[in-house]
C-alpha positions as a Python dict, from the first residue, in 0.01 Angstrom:
ca = {
    (1, 'X'): (0, 0, 0),
    (2, 'X'): (241, -10, -295),
    (3, 'X'): (607, 55, -219),
    (4, 'X'): (936, -49, -378),
    (5, 'X'): (1075, -247, -88),
    (6, 'X'): (1173, -596, 21),
    (7, 'X'): (1030, -556, 369),
    (8, 'X'): (943, -289, 622),
    (9, 'X'): (1209, -422, 860),
    (10, 'X'): (1493, -391, 608),
    (11, 'X'): (1398, -80, 410),
    (12, 'X'): (1622, 161, 603),
    (13, 'X'): (1936, -56, 594),
    (14, 'X'): (1892, -132, 225),
    (15, 'X'): (1820, 233, 142),
    (16, 'X'): (2133, 350, 325),
    (17, 'X'): (2344, 88, 147),
    (18, 'X'): (2210, 203, -188),
    (19, 'X'): (2262, 569, -103),
    (20, 'X'): (2622, 513, 4),
    (21, 'X'): (2700, 309, -308),
    (22, 'X'): (2541, 568, -538),
    (23, 'X'): (2742, 852, -381),
    (24, 'X'): (3064, 673, -288),
    (25, 'X'): (3268, 969, -412),
    (26, 'X'): (3116, 1188, -137),
    (27, 'X'): (3006, 971, 159),
    (28, 'X'): (3082, 655, 354),
    (29, 'X'): (2832, 436, 537),
    (30, 'X'): (2972, 331, 874),
    (31, 'X'): (3013, -49, 884),
    (32, 'X'): (2765, -61, 1173),
    (33, 'X'): (2507, 116, 957),
    (34, 'X'): (2456, 377, 1231),
    (35, 'X'): (2557, 688, 1036),
    (36, 'X'): (2665, 837, 705),
    (37, 'X'): (2981, 1049, 710),
    (38, 'X'): (3187, 1258, 472),
    (39, 'X'): (3447, 1064, 283),
    (40, 'X'): (3709, 1328, 366),
    (41, 'X'): (3753, 1425, 733),
    (42, 'X'): (3898, 1775, 772),
    (43, 'X'): (4147, 1831, 1053),
    (44, 'X'): (4097, 2155, 1248),
    (45, 'X'): (3739, 2200, 1131),
    (46, 'X'): (3430, 2201, 1354),
    (47, 'X'): (3229, 1888, 1274),
    (48, 'X'): (2858, 1936, 1196),
    (49, 'X'): (2626, 1645, 1274),
    (50, 'X'): (2252, 1620, 1233),
    (51, 'X'): (1998, 1343, 1215),
    (52, 'X'): (1644, 1233, 1282),
    (53, 'X'): (1390, 978, 1176),
    (54, 'X'): (1412, 848, 821),
    (55, 'X'): (1138, 925, 570),
    (56, 'X'): (1247, 1287, 515),
    (57, 'X'): (1505, 1215, 244),
    (58, 'X'): (1722, 1374, 124),
    (59, 'X'): (1733, 1531, 474),
    (60, 'X'): (1980, 1462, 640),
    (61, 'X'): (2210, 1213, 467),
    (62, 'X'): (2170, 1387, 134),
    (63, 'X'): (2332, 1698, 282),
    (64, 'X'): (2652, 1528, 401),
    (65, 'X'): (2952, 1658, 212),
    (66, 'X'): (3162, 1963, 140),
    (67, 'X'): (2994, 2282, 260),
    (68, 'X'): (2727, 2116, 474),
    (69, 'X'): (2723, 1825, 721),
    (70, 'X'): (3007, 1598, 826),
    (71, 'X'): (2775, 1319, 938),
    (72, 'X'): (2407, 1227, 957),
    (73, 'X'): (2243, 978, 1193),
    (74, 'X'): (1923, 820, 1058),
    (75, 'X'): (1667, 663, 1288),
    (76, 'X'): (1395, 427, 1175),
    (77, 'X'): (1108, 588, 984),
    (78, 'X'): (985, 889, 1184),
    (79, 'X'): (1179, 762, 1488),
    (80, 'X'): (1463, 948, 1657),
    (81, 'X'): (1816, 810, 1624),
    (82, 'X'): (1974, 674, 1942),
    (83, 'X'): (2244, 852, 2145),
    (84, 'X'): (2508, 592, 2055),
    (85, 'X'): (2461, 678, 1687),
    (86, 'X'): (2546, 1044, 1748),
    (87, 'X'): (2832, 954, 1983),
    (88, 'X'): (2997, 722, 1732),
    (89, 'X'): (2940, 964, 1444),
    (90, 'X'): (3097, 1250, 1639),
    (91, 'X'): (3402, 1044, 1729),
    (92, 'X'): (3441, 939, 1366),
    (93, 'X'): (3436, 1290, 1217),
    (94, 'X'): (3591, 1494, 1499),
    (95, 'X'): (3859, 1716, 1351),
    (96, 'X'): (3982, 1855, 1681),
    (97, 'X'): (3783, 2181, 1677),
    (98, 'X'): (3465, 2058, 1845),
    (99, 'X'): (3126, 1929, 1732),
    (100, 'X'): (2802, 2112, 1658),
    (101, 'X'): (2480, 1910, 1673),
    (102, 'X'): (2199, 2054, 1460),
    (103, 'X'): (1873, 1921, 1603),
    (104, 'X'): (1514, 1964, 1486),
    (105, 'X'): (1284, 2053, 1776),
    (106, 'X'): (1116, 1718, 1835),
    (107, 'X'): (1119, 1580, 2188),
    (108, 'X'): (1280, 1247, 2100),
    (109, 'X'): (1552, 1409, 1889),
    (110, 'X'): (1631, 1674, 2152),
    (111, 'X'): (1644, 1419, 2436),
    (112, 'X'): (1870, 1176, 2249),
    (113, 'X'): (2107, 1445, 2119),
    (114, 'X'): (2125, 1582, 2477),
    (115, 'X'): (2233, 1241, 2601),
    (116, 'X'): (2485, 1205, 2320),
    (117, 'X'): (2635, 1546, 2400),
    (118, 'X'): (2684, 1452, 2765),
    (119, 'X'): (2842, 1121, 2668),
    (120, 'X'): (3070, 1294, 2416),
    (121, 'X'): (3196, 1543, 2674),
    (122, 'X'): (3236, 1287, 2954),
    (123, 'X'): (3380, 996, 2757),
    (124, 'X'): (3581, 1166, 2484),
    (125, 'X'): (3642, 1515, 2619),
    (126, 'X'): (3518, 1668, 2292),
    (127, 'X'): (3366, 2017, 2302),
    (128, 'X'): (3007, 2003, 2178),
    (129, 'X'): (2723, 2251, 2135),
    (130, 'X'): (2363, 2193, 2027),
    (131, 'X'): (2166, 2412, 1791),
    (132, 'X'): (1787, 2359, 1798),
    (133, 'X'): (1584, 2453, 1488),
    (134, 'X'): (1221, 2561, 1537),
    (135, 'X'): (1117, 2746, 1222),
    (136, 'X'): (759, 2611, 1187),
    (137, 'X'): (509, 2888, 1263),
    (138, 'X'): (200, 2669, 1218),
    (139, 'X'): (158, 2550, 1577),
    (140, 'X'): (324, 2628, 1910),
    (141, 'X'): (301, 2273, 2045),
    (142, 'X'): (237, 1946, 1862),
    (143, 'X'): (220, 1575, 1938),
    (144, 'X'): (600, 1553, 1945),
    (145, 'X'): (722, 1897, 2051),
    (146, 'X'): (717, 2158, 2319),
    (147, 'X'): (729, 2481, 2124),
    (148, 'X'): (762, 2513, 1750),
    (149, 'X'): (878, 2228, 1529),
    (150, 'X'): (1200, 2220, 1329),
    (151, 'X'): (1112, 2165, 964),
    (152, 'X'): (1243, 2279, 623),
    (153, 'X'): (1434, 2576, 767),
    (154, 'X'): (1675, 2315, 905),
    (155, 'X'): (1819, 2279, 554),
    (156, 'X'): (1892, 2652, 541),
    (157, 'X'): (2069, 2634, 878),
    (158, 'X'): (2274, 2332, 771),
    (159, 'X'): (2373, 2501, 446),
    (160, 'X'): (2478, 2840, 584),
    (161, 'X'): (2645, 2705, 898),
    (162, 'X'): (2808, 2431, 691),
    (163, 'X'): (2963, 2688, 460),
    (164, 'X'): (3097, 2884, 758),
    (165, 'X'): (3243, 2569, 913),
    (166, 'X'): (3418, 2492, 584),
    (167, 'X'): (3583, 2834, 609),
    (168, 'X'): (3717, 2756, 958),
    (169, 'X'): (3472, 2942, 1184),
    (170, 'X'): (3493, 2850, 1552),
    (171, 'X'): (3235, 2640, 1737),
    (172, 'X'): (3095, 2931, 1938),
    (173, 'X'): (3069, 3154, 1630),
    (174, 'X'): (2897, 2876, 1433),
    (175, 'X'): (2646, 2836, 1714),
    (176, 'X'): (2571, 3209, 1711),
    (177, 'X'): (2539, 3211, 1332),
    (178, 'X'): (2305, 2911, 1338),
    (179, 'X'): (2084, 3074, 1598),
    (180, 'X'): (2064, 3384, 1379),
    (181, 'X'): (1970, 3185, 1068),
    (182, 'X'): (1709, 2991, 1265),
    (183, 'X'): (1553, 3313, 1404),
    (184, 'X'): (1535, 3459, 1056),
    (185, 'X'): (1371, 3150, 903),
    (186, 'X'): (994, 3092, 911),
    (187, 'X'): (812, 2795, 757),
    (188, 'X'): (455, 2676, 707),
    (189, 'X'): (329, 2360, 535),
    (190, 'X'): (11, 2229, 376),
    (191, 'X'): (-76, 1866, 301),
    (192, 'X'): (-301, 1745, 20),
    (193, 'X'): (-269, 1377, 120),
    (194, 'X'): (-139, 1181, 415),
    (195, 'X'): (176, 971, 406),
    (196, 'X'): (203, 594, 452),
    (197, 'X'): (465, 458, 692),
    (198, 'X'): (590, 122, 554),
    (199, 'X'): (548, -60, 885),
    (200, 'X'): (191, 69, 926),
    (201, 'X'): (77, -7, 573),
    (202, 'X'): (-198, 256, 574),
    (203, 'X'): (-219, 637, 567),
    (204, 'X'): (-130, 814, 891),
    (205, 'X'): (-448, 1021, 880),
    (206, 'X'): (-762, 1041, 669),
    (207, 'X'): (-797, 1332, 430),
    (208, 'X'): (-1087, 1349, 188),
    (209, 'X'): (-1035, 1406, -186),
    (210, 'X'): (-1158, 1764, -157),
    (211, 'X'): (-970, 1853, 164),
    (212, 'X'): (-629, 1983, 267),
    (213, 'X'): (-457, 2019, 603),
    (214, 'X'): (-301, 2357, 686),
    (215, 'X'): (3, 2359, 912),
    (216, 'X'): (81, 1988, 892),
    (217, 'X'): (412, 1860, 1031),
    (218, 'X'): (665, 1645, 848),
    (219, 'X'): (557, 1329, 1034),
    (220, 'X'): (192, 1354, 941),
    (221, 'X'): (102, 1545, 1258),
    (222, 'X'): (-225, 1735, 1232),
    (223, 'X'): (-205, 2101, 1148),
    (224, 'X'): (-397, 2403, 1268),
    (225, 'X'): (-708, 2342, 1057),
    (226, 'X'): (-863, 2138, 780),
    (227, 'X'): (-1011, 2321, 481),
    (228, 'X'): (-1157, 2265, 137),
    (229, 'X'): (-896, 2242, -138),
    (230, 'X'): (-825, 2587, -284),
    (231, 'X'): (-621, 2734, -568),
    (232, 'X'): (-242, 2768, -547),
    (233, 'X'): (-277, 3144, -513),
    (234, 'X'): (-520, 3108, -224),
    (235, 'X'): (-303, 2850, -46),
    (236, 'X'): (9, 3060, -93),
    (237, 'X'): (-170, 3370, 31),
    (238, 'X'): (-261, 3210, 366),
    (239, 'X'): (88, 3071, 412),
    (240, 'X'): (285, 3376, 299),
    (241, 'X'): (70, 3630, 478),
    (242, 'X'): (121, 3431, 797),
    (243, 'X'): (497, 3430, 748),
    (244, 'X'): (504, 3802, 665),
    (245, 'X'): (304, 3878, 979),
    (246, 'X'): (561, 3687, 1187),
    (247, 'X'): (843, 3904, 1055),
    (248, 'X'): (663, 4235, 1071),
    (249, 'X'): (788, 4519, 854),
    (250, 'X'): (1084, 4387, 654),
    (251, 'X'): (1042, 4606, 348),
    (252, 'X'): (1365, 4626, 150),
    (253, 'X'): (1520, 4314, 304),
    (254, 'X'): (1682, 4040, 96),
    (255, 'X'): (1545, 3690, 147),
    (256, 'X'): (1573, 3328, 41),
    (257, 'X'): (1246, 3173, -78),
    (258, 'X'): (1246, 2796, -31),
    (259, 'X'): (946, 2601, -166),
    (260, 'X'): (980, 2246, -42),
    (261, 'X'): (787, 1942, -163),
    (262, 'X'): (680, 1672, 82),
    (263, 'X'): (763, 1383, -152),
    (264, 'X'): (446, 1333, -354),
    (265, 'X'): (416, 1664, -536),
    (266, 'X'): (547, 1717, -894),
    (267, 'X'): (795, 1995, -959),
    (268, 'X'): (544, 2157, -1194),
    (269, 'X'): (316, 2224, -897),
    (270, 'X'): (600, 2337, -671),
    (271, 'X'): (700, 2600, -928),
    (272, 'X'): (339, 2718, -943),
    (273, 'X'): (360, 2768, -565),
    (274, 'X'): (695, 2944, -601),
    (275, 'X'): (543, 3183, -853),
    (276, 'X'): (252, 3260, -621),
    (277, 'X'): (469, 3300, -310),
    (278, 'X'): (722, 3523, -482),
    (279, 'X'): (454, 3767, -595),
    (280, 'X'): (304, 3786, -247),
    (281, 'X'): (635, 3849, -72),
    (282, 'X'): (736, 4108, -330),
    (283, 'X'): (412, 4296, -255),
    (284, 'X'): (541, 4315, 102),
    (285, 'X'): (857, 4481, -27),
    (286, 'X'): (1077, 4175, 24),
    (287, 'X'): (1350, 4120, -234),
    (288, 'X'): (1378, 3750, -323),
    (289, 'X'): (1754, 3738, -367),
    (290, 'X'): (1787, 3358, -376),
    (291, 'X'): (1546, 3070, -441),
    (292, 'X'): (1535, 2695, -388),
    (293, 'X'): (1250, 2477, -513),
    (294, 'X'): (1225, 2099, -487),
    (295, 'X'): (1159, 1808, -253),
    (296, 'X'): (1434, 1832, 9),
    (297, 'X'): (1262, 1784, 347),
    (298, 'X'): (999, 1524, 272),
    (299, 'X'): (739, 1317, 452),
    (300, 'X'): (760, 988, 260),
    (301, 'X'): (490, 1003, -11),
    (302, 'X'): (286, 1294, 123),
    (303, 'X'): (152, 1539, -137),
    (304, 'X'): (182, 1903, -43),
    (305, 'X'): (453, 2155, 27),
    (306, 'X'): (599, 2398, 273),
    (307, 'X'): (717, 2752, 218),
    (308, 'X'): (1019, 2887, 405),
    (309, 'X'): (1135, 3247, 400),
    (310, 'X'): (1480, 3329, 539),
    (311, 'X'): (1585, 3692, 577),
    (312, 'X'): (1943, 3723, 453),
    (313, 'X'): (2213, 3962, 567),
    (314, 'X'): (2526, 4005, 355),
    (315, 'X'): (2722, 3737, 544),
    (316, 'X'): (2442, 3483, 515),
    (317, 'X'): (2400, 3554, 145),
    (318, 'X'): (2771, 3504, 82),
    (319, 'X'): (2773, 3178, 277),
    (320, 'X'): (2465, 3048, 91),
    (321, 'X'): (2647, 3111, -237),
    (322, 'X'): (2971, 2941, -126),
    (323, 'X'): (3057, 2609, -295),
    (324, 'X'): (2867, 2303, -178),
    (325, 'X'): (2895, 1943, -294),
    (326, 'X'): (2654, 1690, -146),
    (327, 'X'): (2430, 1424, -293),
    (328, 'X'): (2124, 1650, -292),
    (329, 'X'): (2263, 2004, -305),
    (330, 'X'): (2559, 2120, -508),
    (331, 'X'): (2688, 2432, -680),
    (332, 'X'): (3012, 2628, -716),
    (333, 'X'): (3349, 2455, -730),
}
C-alpha cells in the first residue's frame, strides 16, 4: 500500500485540518474536529447538514458553503459519524428556521442521524427533519442497507435543496423538494479496481485485471455481478439502459447527466463515459439540459465511475443554475 499519510490513525484529522486551512475563506473546522461548517451563519435560514464516513471526498465537506450545505460531519473512513457530531453541528449553524439532515441510506448513518434528531428536538427544541437519499438502482439490499443505497445522487439533492434554502424556503418545503429530487434521480456504478482503506492496508475485494464489478457501492460493497472488462460504450449501455428502464417513458424531459469518478479514474475516461451515456439517453428522447463530470462522490482510490440521471422540472433547473460557492462546486456570483 502506498499512500500520502503519516499514519492511519491520524489521516482524517490531518486531512480535515488541511482542508479547512486551504478553504478558510469558505469554511471553519470546529475546534473539536467533529464537523466542518460554513464561515458565515445565516439568520432565518434553514440549516442543511449532511455527513457520513470519510473516503468519499469531496462529499460532504467539499459541498459546505453558499448554495449547498451549512455543515458536514465526517466519520472515520467508511464509518458513520456519531450522533454528538450532528447535534453539535446543528447547534452551531442553527439560524432559527430549523434543520434539515440529508442522510445517505446506510444503516449506520440513518440510525445515528435518527438519534441526533431526537437529541436536537429534546435538548435544544430545534425543529428538524430528515431526508433519506436512495438513488442507487443496482441492488435493493446490500451489506449496509435495507433498501437502495444513497450514492452520487446525494450531491444533486444537496445542490438543489441548498439553493432553495439559500432563497429562504421553509423546512417543510425543502423536505418536499428534496424528496422530489431524490425520486427523480437514479444512479448505477461500475468498479474497475477495489479501493484500499488505510487502516486495512490491502484492497477491500479482489478483482482480476480483466474483470469489472457492476453495481458496486461507494464502500467497496459487491455489486450485482462480475463481468469481463468491456468497452466504454458497452459499459454505458448496460448502465444507461437500466436507468432508462427505471424511469419508463420520459421522452421530451430535461435531465441532468452526472458522470462521477470513484477517485482513481482520469477525467479523460470520465468524459468518454459522458459521451457514451449522453448518446444513449438522447436515443431515449431525453434532453440533457445540464451536465456534471468529475470525481465528486468517491471511494478512496477505486477506479470506475457511476452515472446519475436526474429528471429536471423548471424549478429544479433554475435552482441547479443558482449561484453556488463551495470548495468543490462553484459557479455564478
